[in-house]
Each structure stands twice: as structure tokens, then as C-alpha cells.
Coordinates of C-alpha atoms in Angstrom, one line a residue:
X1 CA 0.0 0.0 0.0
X2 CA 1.2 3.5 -0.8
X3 CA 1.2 6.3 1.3
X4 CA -1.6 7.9 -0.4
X5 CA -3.5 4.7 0.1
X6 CA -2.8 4.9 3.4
X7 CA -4.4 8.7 4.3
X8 CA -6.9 8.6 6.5
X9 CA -10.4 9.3 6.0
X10 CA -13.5 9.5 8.3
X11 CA -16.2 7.6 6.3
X12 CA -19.2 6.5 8.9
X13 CA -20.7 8.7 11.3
X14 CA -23.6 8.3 13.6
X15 CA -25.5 10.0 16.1
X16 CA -28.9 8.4 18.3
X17 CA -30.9 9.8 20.9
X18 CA -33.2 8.1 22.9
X19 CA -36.1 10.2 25.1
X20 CA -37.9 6.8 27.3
X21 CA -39.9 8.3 29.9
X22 CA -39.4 5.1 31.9
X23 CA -35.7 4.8 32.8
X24 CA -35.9 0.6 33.1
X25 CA -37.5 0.9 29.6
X26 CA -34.9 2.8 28.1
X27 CA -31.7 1.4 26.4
X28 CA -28.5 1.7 28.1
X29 CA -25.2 2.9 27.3
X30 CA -23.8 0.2 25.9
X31 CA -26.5 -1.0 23.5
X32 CA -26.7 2.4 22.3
X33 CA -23.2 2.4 21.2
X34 CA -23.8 -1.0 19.3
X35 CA -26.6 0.6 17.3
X36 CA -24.1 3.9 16.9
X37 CA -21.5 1.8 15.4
X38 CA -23.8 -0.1 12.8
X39 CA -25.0 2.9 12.0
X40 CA -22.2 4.5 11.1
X41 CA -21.2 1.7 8.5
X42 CA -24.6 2.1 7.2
X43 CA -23.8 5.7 6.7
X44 CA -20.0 4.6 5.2
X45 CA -22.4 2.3 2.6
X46 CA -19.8 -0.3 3.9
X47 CA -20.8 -2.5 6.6
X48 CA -18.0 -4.9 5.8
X49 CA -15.6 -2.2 7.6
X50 CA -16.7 -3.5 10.8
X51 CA -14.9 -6.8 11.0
X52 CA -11.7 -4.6 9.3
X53 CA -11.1 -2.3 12.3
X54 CA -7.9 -3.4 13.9
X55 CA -9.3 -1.2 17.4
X56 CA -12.4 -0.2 18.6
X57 CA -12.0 2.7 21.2
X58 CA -14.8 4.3 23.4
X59 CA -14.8 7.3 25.0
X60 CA -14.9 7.3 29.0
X61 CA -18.5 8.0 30.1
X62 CA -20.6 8.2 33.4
X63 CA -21.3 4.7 33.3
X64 CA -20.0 1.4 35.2
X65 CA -18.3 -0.9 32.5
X66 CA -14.4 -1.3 32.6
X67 CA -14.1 -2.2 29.0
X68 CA -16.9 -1.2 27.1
X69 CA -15.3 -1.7 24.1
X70 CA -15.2 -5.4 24.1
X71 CA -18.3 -5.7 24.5
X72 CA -19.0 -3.6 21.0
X73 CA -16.1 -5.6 19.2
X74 CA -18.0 -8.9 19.6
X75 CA -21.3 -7.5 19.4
X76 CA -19.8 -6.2 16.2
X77 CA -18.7 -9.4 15.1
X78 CA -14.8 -8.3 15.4
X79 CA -13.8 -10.2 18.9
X80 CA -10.4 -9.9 17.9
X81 CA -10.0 -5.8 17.8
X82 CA -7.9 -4.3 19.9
X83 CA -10.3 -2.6 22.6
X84 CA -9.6 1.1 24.1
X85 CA -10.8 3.8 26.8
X86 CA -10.2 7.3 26.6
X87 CA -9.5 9.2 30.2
X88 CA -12.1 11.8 31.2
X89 CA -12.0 15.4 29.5
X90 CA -13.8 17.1 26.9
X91 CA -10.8 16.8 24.6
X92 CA -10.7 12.9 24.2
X93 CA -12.4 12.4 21.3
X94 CA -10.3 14.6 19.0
X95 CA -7.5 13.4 20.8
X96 CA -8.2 9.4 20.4
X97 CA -9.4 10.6 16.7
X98 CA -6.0 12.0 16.0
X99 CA -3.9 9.3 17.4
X100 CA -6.2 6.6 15.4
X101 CA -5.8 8.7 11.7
X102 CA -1.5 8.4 12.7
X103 CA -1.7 5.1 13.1
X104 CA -3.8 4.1 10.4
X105 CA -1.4 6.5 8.5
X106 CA 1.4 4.5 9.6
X107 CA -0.3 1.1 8.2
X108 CA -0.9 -0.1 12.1
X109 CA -4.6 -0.1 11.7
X110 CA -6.9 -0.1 8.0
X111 CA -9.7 1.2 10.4
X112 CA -10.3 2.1 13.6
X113 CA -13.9 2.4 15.2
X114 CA -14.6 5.3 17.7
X115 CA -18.1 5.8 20.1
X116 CA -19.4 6.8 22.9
X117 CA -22.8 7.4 24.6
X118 CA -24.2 9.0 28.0
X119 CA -27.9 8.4 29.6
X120 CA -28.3 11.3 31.8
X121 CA -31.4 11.5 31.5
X122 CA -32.5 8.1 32.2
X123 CA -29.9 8.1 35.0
X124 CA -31.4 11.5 36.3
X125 CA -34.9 9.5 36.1
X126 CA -34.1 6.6 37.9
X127 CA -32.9 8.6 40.8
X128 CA -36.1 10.8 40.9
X129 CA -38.3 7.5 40.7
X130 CA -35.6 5.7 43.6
X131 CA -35.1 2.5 41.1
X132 CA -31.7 0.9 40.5
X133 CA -31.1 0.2 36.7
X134 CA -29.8 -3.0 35.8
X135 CA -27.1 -2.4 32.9
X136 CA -25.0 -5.1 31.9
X137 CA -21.7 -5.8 33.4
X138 CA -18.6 -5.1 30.7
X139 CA -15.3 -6.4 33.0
X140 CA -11.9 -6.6 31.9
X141 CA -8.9 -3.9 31.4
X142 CA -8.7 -2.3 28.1
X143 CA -6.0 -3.2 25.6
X144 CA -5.0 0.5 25.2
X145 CA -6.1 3.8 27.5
X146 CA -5.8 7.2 26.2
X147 CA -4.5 10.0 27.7
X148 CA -3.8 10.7 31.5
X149 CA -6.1 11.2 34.7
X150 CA -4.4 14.6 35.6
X151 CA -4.9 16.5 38.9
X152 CA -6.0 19.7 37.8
X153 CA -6.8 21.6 41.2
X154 CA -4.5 23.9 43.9
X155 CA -4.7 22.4 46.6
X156 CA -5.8 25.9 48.1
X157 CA -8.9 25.3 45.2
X158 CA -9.3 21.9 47.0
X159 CA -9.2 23.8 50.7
X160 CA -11.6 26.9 49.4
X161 CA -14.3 24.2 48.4
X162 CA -13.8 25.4 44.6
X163 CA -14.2 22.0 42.6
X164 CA -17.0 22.2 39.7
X165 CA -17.2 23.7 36.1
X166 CA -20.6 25.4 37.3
X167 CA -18.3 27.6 39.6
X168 CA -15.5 28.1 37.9
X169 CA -16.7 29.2 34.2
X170 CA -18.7 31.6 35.6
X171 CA -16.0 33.2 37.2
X172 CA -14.3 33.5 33.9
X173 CA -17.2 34.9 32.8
X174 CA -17.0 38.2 35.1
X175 CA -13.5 38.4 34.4
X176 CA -14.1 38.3 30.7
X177 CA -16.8 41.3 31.3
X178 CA -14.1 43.0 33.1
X179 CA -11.2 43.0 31.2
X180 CA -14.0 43.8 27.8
X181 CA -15.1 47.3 30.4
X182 CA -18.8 46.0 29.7
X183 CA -21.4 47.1 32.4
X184 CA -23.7 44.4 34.3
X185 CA -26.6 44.6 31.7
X186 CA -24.8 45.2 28.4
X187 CA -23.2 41.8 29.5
X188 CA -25.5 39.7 29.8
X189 CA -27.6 41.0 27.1
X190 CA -24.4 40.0 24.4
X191 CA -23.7 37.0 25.9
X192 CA -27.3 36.2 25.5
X193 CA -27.5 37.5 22.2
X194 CA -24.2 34.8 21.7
X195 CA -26.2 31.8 23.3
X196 CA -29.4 32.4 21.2
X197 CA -27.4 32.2 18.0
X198 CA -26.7 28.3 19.3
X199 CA -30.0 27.9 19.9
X200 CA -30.7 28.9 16.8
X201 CA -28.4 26.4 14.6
X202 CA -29.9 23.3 17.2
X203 CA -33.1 24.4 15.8
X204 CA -31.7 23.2 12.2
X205 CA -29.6 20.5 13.8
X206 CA -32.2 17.3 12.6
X207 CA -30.5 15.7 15.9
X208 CA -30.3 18.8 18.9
X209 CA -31.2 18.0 22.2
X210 CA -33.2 21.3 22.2
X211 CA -34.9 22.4 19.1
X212 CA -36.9 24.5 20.2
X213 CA -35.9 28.0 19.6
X214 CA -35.0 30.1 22.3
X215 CA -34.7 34.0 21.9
X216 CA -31.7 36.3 23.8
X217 CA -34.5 37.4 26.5
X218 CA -35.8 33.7 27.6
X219 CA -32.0 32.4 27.8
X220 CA -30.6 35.4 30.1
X221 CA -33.9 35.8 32.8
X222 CA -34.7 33.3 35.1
X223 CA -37.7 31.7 35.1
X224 CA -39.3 28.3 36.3
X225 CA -37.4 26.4 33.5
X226 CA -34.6 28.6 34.1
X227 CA -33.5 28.9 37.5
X228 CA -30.0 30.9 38.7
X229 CA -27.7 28.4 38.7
X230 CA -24.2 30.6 39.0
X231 CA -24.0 34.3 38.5
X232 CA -24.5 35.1 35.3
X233 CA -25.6 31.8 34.6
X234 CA -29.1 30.5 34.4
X235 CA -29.5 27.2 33.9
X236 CA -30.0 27.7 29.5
X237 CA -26.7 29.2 29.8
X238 CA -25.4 25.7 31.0
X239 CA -24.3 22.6 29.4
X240 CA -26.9 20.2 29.5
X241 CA -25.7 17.1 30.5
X242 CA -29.3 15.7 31.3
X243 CA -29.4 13.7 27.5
X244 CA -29.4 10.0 26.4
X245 CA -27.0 10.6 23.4
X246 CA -24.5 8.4 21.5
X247 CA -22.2 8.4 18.7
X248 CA -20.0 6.8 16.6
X249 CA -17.2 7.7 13.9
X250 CA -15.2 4.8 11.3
X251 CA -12.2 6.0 10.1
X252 CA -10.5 3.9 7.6
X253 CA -7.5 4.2 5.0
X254 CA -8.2 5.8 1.6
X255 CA -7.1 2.1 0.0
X256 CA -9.5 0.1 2.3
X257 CA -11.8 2.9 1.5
X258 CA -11.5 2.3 -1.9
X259 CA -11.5 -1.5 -1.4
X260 CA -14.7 -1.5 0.0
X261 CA -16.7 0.9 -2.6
X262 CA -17.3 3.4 0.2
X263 CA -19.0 6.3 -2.0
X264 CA -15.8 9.2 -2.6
X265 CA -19.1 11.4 -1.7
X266 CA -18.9 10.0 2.1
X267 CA -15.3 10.7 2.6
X268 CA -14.1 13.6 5.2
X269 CA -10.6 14.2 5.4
X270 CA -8.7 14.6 8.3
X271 CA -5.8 17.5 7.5
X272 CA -4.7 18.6 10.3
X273 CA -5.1 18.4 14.6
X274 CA -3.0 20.0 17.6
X275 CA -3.1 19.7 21.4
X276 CA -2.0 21.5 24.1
X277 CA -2.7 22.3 27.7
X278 CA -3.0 25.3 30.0
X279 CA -1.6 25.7 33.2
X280 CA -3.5 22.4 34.9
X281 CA -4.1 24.4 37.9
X282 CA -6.5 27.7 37.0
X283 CA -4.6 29.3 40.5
X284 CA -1.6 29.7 38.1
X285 CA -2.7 31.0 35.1
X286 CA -1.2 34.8 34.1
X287 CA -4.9 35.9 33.9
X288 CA -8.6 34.3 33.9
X289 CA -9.7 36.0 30.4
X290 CA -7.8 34.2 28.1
X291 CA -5.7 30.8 27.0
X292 CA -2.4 30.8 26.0
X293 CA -2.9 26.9 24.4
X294 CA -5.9 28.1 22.5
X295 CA -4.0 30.7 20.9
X296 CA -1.1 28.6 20.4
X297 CA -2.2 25.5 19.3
X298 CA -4.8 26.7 17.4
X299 CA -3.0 28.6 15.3
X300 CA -0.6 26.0 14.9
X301 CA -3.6 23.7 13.6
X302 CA -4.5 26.6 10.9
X303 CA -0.8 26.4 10.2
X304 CA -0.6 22.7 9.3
X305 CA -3.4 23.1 7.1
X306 CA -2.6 26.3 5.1
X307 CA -5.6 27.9 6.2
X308 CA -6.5 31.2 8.1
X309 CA -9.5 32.1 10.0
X310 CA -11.6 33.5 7.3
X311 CA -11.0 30.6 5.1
X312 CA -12.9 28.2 7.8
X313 CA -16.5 28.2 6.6
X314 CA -17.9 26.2 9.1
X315 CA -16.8 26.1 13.1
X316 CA -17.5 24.4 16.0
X317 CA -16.7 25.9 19.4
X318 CA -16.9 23.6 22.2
X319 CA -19.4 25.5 24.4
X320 CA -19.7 23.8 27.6
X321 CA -20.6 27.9 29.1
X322 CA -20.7 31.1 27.3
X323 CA -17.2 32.0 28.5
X324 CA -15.3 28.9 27.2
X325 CA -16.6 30.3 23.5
X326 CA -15.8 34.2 24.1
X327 CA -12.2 33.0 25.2
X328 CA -11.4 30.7 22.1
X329 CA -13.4 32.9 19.6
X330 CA -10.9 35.9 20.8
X331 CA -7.9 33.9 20.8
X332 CA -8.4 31.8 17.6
X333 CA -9.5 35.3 15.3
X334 CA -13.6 34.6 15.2
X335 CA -16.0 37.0 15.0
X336 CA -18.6 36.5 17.3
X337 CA -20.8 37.5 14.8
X338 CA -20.9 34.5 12.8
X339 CA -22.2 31.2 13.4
X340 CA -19.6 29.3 16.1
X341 CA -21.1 26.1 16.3
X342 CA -22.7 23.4 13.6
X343 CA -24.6 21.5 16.6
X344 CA -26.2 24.2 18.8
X345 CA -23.6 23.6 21.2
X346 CA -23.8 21.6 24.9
X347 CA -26.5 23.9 25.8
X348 CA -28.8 22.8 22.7
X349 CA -27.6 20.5 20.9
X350 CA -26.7 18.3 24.0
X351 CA -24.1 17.6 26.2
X352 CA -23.3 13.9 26.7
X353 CA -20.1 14.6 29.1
X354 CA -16.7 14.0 27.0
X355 CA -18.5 12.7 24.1
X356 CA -20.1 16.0 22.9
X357 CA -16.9 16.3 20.4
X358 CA -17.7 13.2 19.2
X359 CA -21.3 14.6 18.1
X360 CA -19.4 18.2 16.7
X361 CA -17.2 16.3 14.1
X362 CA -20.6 13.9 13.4
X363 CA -22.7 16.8 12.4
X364 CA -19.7 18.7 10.5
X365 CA -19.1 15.8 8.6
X366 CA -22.6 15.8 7.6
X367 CA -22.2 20.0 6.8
X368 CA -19.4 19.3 4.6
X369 CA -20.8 16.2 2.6
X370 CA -23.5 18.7 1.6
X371 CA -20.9 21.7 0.8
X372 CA -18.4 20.0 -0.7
X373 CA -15.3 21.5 -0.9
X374 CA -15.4 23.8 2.1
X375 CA -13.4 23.5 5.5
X376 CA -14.7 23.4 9.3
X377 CA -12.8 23.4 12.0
X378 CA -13.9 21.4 15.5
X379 CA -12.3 22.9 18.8
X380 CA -12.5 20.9 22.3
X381 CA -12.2 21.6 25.9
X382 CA -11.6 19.6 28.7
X383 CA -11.0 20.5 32.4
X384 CA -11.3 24.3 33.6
X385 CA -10.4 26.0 30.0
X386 CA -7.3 23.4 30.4
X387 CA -6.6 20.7 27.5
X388 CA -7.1 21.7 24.2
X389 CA -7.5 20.3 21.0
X390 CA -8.3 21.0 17.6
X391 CA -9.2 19.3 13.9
X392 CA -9.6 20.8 10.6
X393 CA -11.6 18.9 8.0
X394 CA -12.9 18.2 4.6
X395 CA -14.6 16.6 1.6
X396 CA -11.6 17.5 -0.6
X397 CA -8.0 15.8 0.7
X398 CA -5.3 18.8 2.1
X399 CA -3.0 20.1 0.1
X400 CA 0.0 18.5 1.4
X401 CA -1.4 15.1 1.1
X402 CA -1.5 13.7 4.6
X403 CA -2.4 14.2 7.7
X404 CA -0.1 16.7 9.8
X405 CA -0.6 16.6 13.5
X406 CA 1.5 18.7 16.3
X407 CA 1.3 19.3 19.8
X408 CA 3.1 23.1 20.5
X409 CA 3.0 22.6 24.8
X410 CA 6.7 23.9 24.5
X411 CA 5.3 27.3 23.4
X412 CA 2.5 27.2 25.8
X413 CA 4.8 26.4 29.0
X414 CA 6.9 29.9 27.8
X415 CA 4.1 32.1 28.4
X416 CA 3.6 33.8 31.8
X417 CA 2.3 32.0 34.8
X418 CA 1.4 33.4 38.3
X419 CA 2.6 32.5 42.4
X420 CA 0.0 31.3 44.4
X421 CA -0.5 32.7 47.9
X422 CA -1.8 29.8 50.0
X423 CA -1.6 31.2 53.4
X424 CA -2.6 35.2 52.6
X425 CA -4.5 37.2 55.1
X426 CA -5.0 40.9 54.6
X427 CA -5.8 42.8 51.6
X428 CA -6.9 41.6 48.0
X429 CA -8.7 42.8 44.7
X430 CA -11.2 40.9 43.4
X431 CA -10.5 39.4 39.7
X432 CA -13.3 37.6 38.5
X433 CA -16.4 35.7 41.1
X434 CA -19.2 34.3 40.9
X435 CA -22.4 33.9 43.6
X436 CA -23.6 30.3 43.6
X437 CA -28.0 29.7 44.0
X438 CA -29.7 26.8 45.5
X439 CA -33.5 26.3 45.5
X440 CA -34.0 29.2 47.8
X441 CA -31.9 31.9 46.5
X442 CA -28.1 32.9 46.5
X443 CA -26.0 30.8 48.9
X444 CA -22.4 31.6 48.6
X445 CA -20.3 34.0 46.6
X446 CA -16.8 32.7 45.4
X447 CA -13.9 35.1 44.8
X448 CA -10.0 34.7 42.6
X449 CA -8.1 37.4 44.2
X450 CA -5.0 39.4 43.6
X451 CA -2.5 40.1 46.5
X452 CA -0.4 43.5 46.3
X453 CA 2.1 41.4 45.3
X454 CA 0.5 39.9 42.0
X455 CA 0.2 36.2 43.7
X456 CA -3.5 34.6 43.4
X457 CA -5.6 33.4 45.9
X458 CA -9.0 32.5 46.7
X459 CA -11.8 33.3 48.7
X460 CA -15.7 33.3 49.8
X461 CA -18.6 35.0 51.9
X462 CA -22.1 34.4 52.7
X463 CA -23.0 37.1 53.6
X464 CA -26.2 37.9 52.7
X465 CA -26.3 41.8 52.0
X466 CA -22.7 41.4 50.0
X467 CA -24.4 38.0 47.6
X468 CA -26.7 41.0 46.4
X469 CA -25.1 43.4 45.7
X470 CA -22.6 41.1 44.0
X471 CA -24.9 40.1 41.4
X472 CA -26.4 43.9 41.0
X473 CA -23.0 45.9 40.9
X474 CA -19.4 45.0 39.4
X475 CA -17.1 43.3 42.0
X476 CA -14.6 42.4 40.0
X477 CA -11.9 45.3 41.2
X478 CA -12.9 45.3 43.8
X479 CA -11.1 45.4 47.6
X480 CA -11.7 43.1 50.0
X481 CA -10.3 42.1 53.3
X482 CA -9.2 37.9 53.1
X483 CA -9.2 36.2 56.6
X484 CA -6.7 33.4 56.9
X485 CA -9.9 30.7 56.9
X486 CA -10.7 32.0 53.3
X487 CA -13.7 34.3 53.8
X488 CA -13.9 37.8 52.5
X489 CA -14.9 40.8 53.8
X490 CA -16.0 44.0 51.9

């Protein structure tokens, strides 16, 4: 086989949904990621690639099994493919998607079989109705695991109580409106203006979560539907993790492609990824308003592919919250103005966990079969705004003829960093909060802070009279007095 036999191409993709109102009706997991995969060679018009994959890989979900992927190899009648698990983090599936097209470039695999699925709904519905659901057991140790469980929190963030996306992205999110000198209202009124825009594309996205429309008003004020969750953020301003969503992508050589009399009409070519990482912990990053390895290694994955912003026709931000698309729209070159996502986002289109990517580069691959020709480029988040990585696709092969991958960390780990002040007490400046809600109102309000000396810490208060005016008047700025048990006066 010559090398141009041997470029990758993504040929199946496959995306399900299942909305069982009785959670010990509905299908779990792991039979929706059988149904994914056939499916997918359905869509590849080749259902002969599925005994030709030399590795099926599956990308870590909230679920129980320990190899899932065996189980899909035999119910796929392949037994004897090497079986995969991706670690956690939003990233994974670009990540496992770029290692699988080297090594089927390399001749190690003809194809290679990706998928994925999440039931949060049914999960959330079991636990509402107090029944325990039965889903099959799927034992063993992977052949292969991808990526790294990383620690990616301070251990001040561990002593502060700071540990979830739903407090941290927000906090970003007052940064951003600081550092942009936006008031309170102009704020939220373009952000939800931004979020409407992915409501709008799930609307026209045949498999969305949400397709019903929602307008800039009805996403940014709370409402029964839409309670405060974390200051900005109502709850349609989060990702929506409450889904039962799967997916599946078959990538195979151009020869095998060939071979098979997969339709050239079906082929998506991989040119180009890169990956990088922030600093793991957010307590050292230089600032909380923008990425140094989104503006790195997302340049660097234009580079490989010759390309330039404006030459991308179609984009896909990973959107877990409004602020993780304002960073990488600023540091990638993307107007806010134009469309940033094909699916509607993890708001609206759905987000399954880690396997939303998988869904992005589904529906784009759908987008470009129908405009042939053009590019899109898929962008993926994992962690706090921490791992990165990106893939540039299309119907017509790159023109340098093969798949170019790079990972620029060494450029990343040369920008500027920041000291972290574990045991400050005494005076600080607010750089970005947020105030956290629970079913009766605001509960806590969580601070970054500056010391004098330009170190970072962290703080909190609960007191009532400061929780409102934090989320009536700008904070961020702001002095505060940081007792040594973390809680801030104003």
C-alpha cells in the first residue's frame, strides 16, 4: 500500500438519541453504542468495515463498565479488535481521533472504530423515581487507555471548596466582562444574544437535544425552566448534561476505503489536529480572560493546514458555558458574529459529558458532505479551560497530502504563569467571582483574588447583603479584606 492509500479518511458517522420516559424501559449505554456503530457503516455504505477495524475505542463515560469496548467488538462481530478507553475530558475524542488517523497512516490499523454514549437523563430518572437500573456488566482492562487522569486543582482550590465547572466558568465569565469594560446589563444581554445564536443552529440541527428555539430574552432571565444556577448563569446558559446521546465515527485508510466501494461522496478528510494544555491548575494561570494553548495550538492547527480564519466556513466551538466560546473565539480570530457552532452547542444541541466532540465532528461531517469543498474546523475543551485540541476537516484531501498533526505545549509552557499565595490574610482585589444559588436563593459568593504582590488566591462569603449586591453591581476590582480561613470581607 502507498502512502496515499494509506491517508486517512472519516467515512461512517452516527449519532442516536433516545427520550424513554421510563428509565428501566430505556436502552443503556452500551447498546446504544452498538446501534451507533452499525450505523455508522450504514452511513459509510460499507458494513464490511466492521470486521476490518484493527481497534475499537470508546470514550470514557458516566457509566460502570471497565471495557466497554469489548463488548461492542463482539457485538460487532470483530472479537479480535484491539479494545480502548479514553481518560475523562472534553478533549478525548479529537484526541483518540487524532492518534487513530497516525496510526492508520502509519499502516498499524486499516480502520479504527470510535463511540461513545451518556444516559443522563434516564440516569437523572431513575434517581427521581428511587429504582436501581440493571445495565449489563462489561469487565476486563482495556488493551489500550488514552490520555492521563491529571490533577488539575491547587490544593488551596481543594481547601476553598472550589471543585465544579458550574463555579469556575462563571467566574471567567465576570472576568471576561471585566477586562472587555462592559457594564452588568450590556453583559448579559451579548452574551445572551451569543447563546441564542446556538439555539438557533440546534433548531436546524435534525439531531439537537433542544430544538426548540430560544430567543436572547428567555436564555438570560430566570424563570421556572430557568433557575439561577451561577451568577450570570441561568440554567440555559449551561451545558446540558441531562441527555441519552451516543455516537459513533469509522475511520478507515483511503485504499480500504477504496477496497470496499465506500462512495468518494462519504469521505471527510482529516488535515490537520494539535493539542495542548494550559496551566493544569486555574490558581496559576497569568490571567482568567484568556488561553495561551488556545492561541497557540490553534493557530498552529490553521498552520498545518494552510488555512486562516476566514477561510474556515464552518466552526464548531466547544461550548460547555458562554465563557469557554468568548475565550477561544478571541484567541483563535472569530468574530462573534458569525455562526460558532454546527450542533447548537452543549446547551442545545446536548451535552453527553466528553463525548459532545464526538457529536461536533458527526454533524460537521454531515455540513461538509452537503458543501463539498469547504473547511470546518472542531475545537474541544476539557478541564477548567485546560486541555485543548483542535481538527480541521474536509470533503476535498489537504493540500500537502497527509495528515499533519502537532502538539506546540513547549510554546504554551513559555508564556507567563502566576505565584500562588496559600496562606494570605490581609488585603486583595477581586479578579473575577461568581455567587452560587440553590433552590432558595443565592447561597455563597466565590472570589480569585489578587494580592499586592500579583500572587492569586481564593476566597468566599455568605453574607447575605454582599451575595446581592454582587450580582447587581461590578465586583470584580474590587477590595476586599481575606481572613486566613478563606472568607472575605468588603
Amino acid at each position: 500500500m502507498n502512502d496515499a492509500d494509506r491517508n486517512p479518511v472519516l467515512v461512517g458517522v452516527a449519532q442516536l438519541e433516545q427520550r424513554a420516559s421510563d428509565p428501566l424501559v430505556a436502552k443503556e449505554p452500551l447498546k446504544l453504542m452498538v446501534e451507533a456503530v452499525h450505523a455508522a457503516a450504514e452511513d459509510a455504505h460499507a458494513p464490511a468495515l466492521l470486521k476490518r477495524a484493527g481497534a475499537v475505542r470508546v470514550v470514557r463515560g458516566m457509566w460502570p463498565y471497565s471495557n466497554p469496548a469489548a463488548v461492542v467488538a463482539d457485538a460487532i462481530g470483530n472479537p479480535g479488535a484491539k479494545t480502548g478507553v479514553t481518560t475523562w475530558g472534553g478533549n478525548s475524542v479529537q484526541s483518540v481521533l487524532s492518534e487513530s488517523a497516525l496510526e492508520i497512516a502509519a499502516g498499524t490499523h486499516e480502520a479504527v472504530i470510535l463511540t461513545g454514549a451518556e444516559c443522563g437523563q434516564t440516569q437523572a430518572r431513575a434517581r427521581r423515581a428511587g429504582v436501581e437500573l440493571d445495565w449489563q456488566d462489561a469487565p476486563g482492562e482495556p488493551d489500550e487507555r488514552f490520555g492521563v487522569e491529571l490533577k488539575m486543582r491547587h490544593r488551596i482550590e481543594a481547601q476553598r471548596g472550589i471543585a465544579q465547572p458550574i463555579e469556575m466558568y462563571p467566574i471567567f465569565e465576570n472576568a471576561l466582562r471585566h477586562a472587555r469594560g462592559e457594564s452588568l446589563e450590556g453583559h448579559i444581554e451579548r452574551v445572551s444574544e451569543l447563546w441564542a445564536g446556538f439555539s438557533r443552529v440546534a433548531a436546524g440541527n435534525p439531531h439537537a437535544w433542544i430544538r426548540e428555539e430560544k430567543t436572547a430574552e428567555e436564555i438570560r432571565t430566570p424563570s421556572a425552566i430557568n433557575r439561577p444556577v451561577s451568577f450570570p448563569y441561568p440554567k440555559f446558559m449551561n451545558s446540558n448534561s441531562n441527555v441519552d446521546q451516543a455516537a459513533a465515527l469509522i475511520l478507515c485508510s483511503a485504499g480500504l476505503a477504496r477496497k470496499l466501494g465506500v462512495p468518494a461522496e462519504r469521505w471527510v478528510h482529516p488535515w490537520a489536529a494539535t493539542e495542548a494544555h494550559d496551566t493544569y491548575a486555574v490558581s496559576n494561570r497569568d490571567n482568567l480572560h484568556t488561553s495561551p494553548g488556545i492561541r497557540i495550538a490553534g493557530a498552529r492547527c490553521l498552520e498545518l493546514a494552510r488555512l486562516d480564519v476566514d477561510a474556515i466556513d464552518h466552526v464548531d466551538i466547544y461550548s460547555c458555558f458562554p465563557s469557554a466560546v468568548q475565550v477561544s473565539a478571541a484567541e483563535l480570530g472569530f468574530s462573534e458574529a458569525r455562526p460558532l457552532t454546527v450542533t447548537g452547542g452543549l446547551t442545545f444541541g446536548g451535552g453527553p459529558l466528553n463525548n459532545y466532540v464526538m457529536h461536533a465532528i458527526a454533524r460537521m461531517a454531515e455540513v461538509l458532505r452537503e458543501n463539498p469543498g469547504e473547511k470546518g474546523l472542531v475545537t474541544s475543551n476539557g478541564g477548567f479551560l485546560t486541555k485543548h485540541a483542535f481538527g480541521v476537516y474536509s470533503t476535498e484531501p489537504s493540500s500537502q497530502g497527509a495528515f499533519l498533526h502537532d502538539e506546540p505545549q513547549a510554546q504554551v509552557d513559555a508564556t507567563p504563569v502566576r505565584e500562588v499565595a496559600t496562606d494570605h490574610e490581609g488585603d486583595v482585589e477581586v479578579e473575577g467571582y461568581t455567587v452560587m444559588y440553590g433552590a432558595n436563593g443565592p447561597t455563597k459568593g466565590i472570589a480569585a483574588c489578587l494580592t499586592s504582590g500579583g500572587e492569586r488566591t481564593w476566597g468566599s462569603t455568605e453574607d447575605a447583603d454582599t451575595l446581592a449586591a454582587m450580582v447587581a453591581e461590578e465586583f470584580c476590582g474590587r477590595r476586599a479584606t481575606l481572613a486566613g480561613d478563606g472568607f472575605l470581607t468588603f
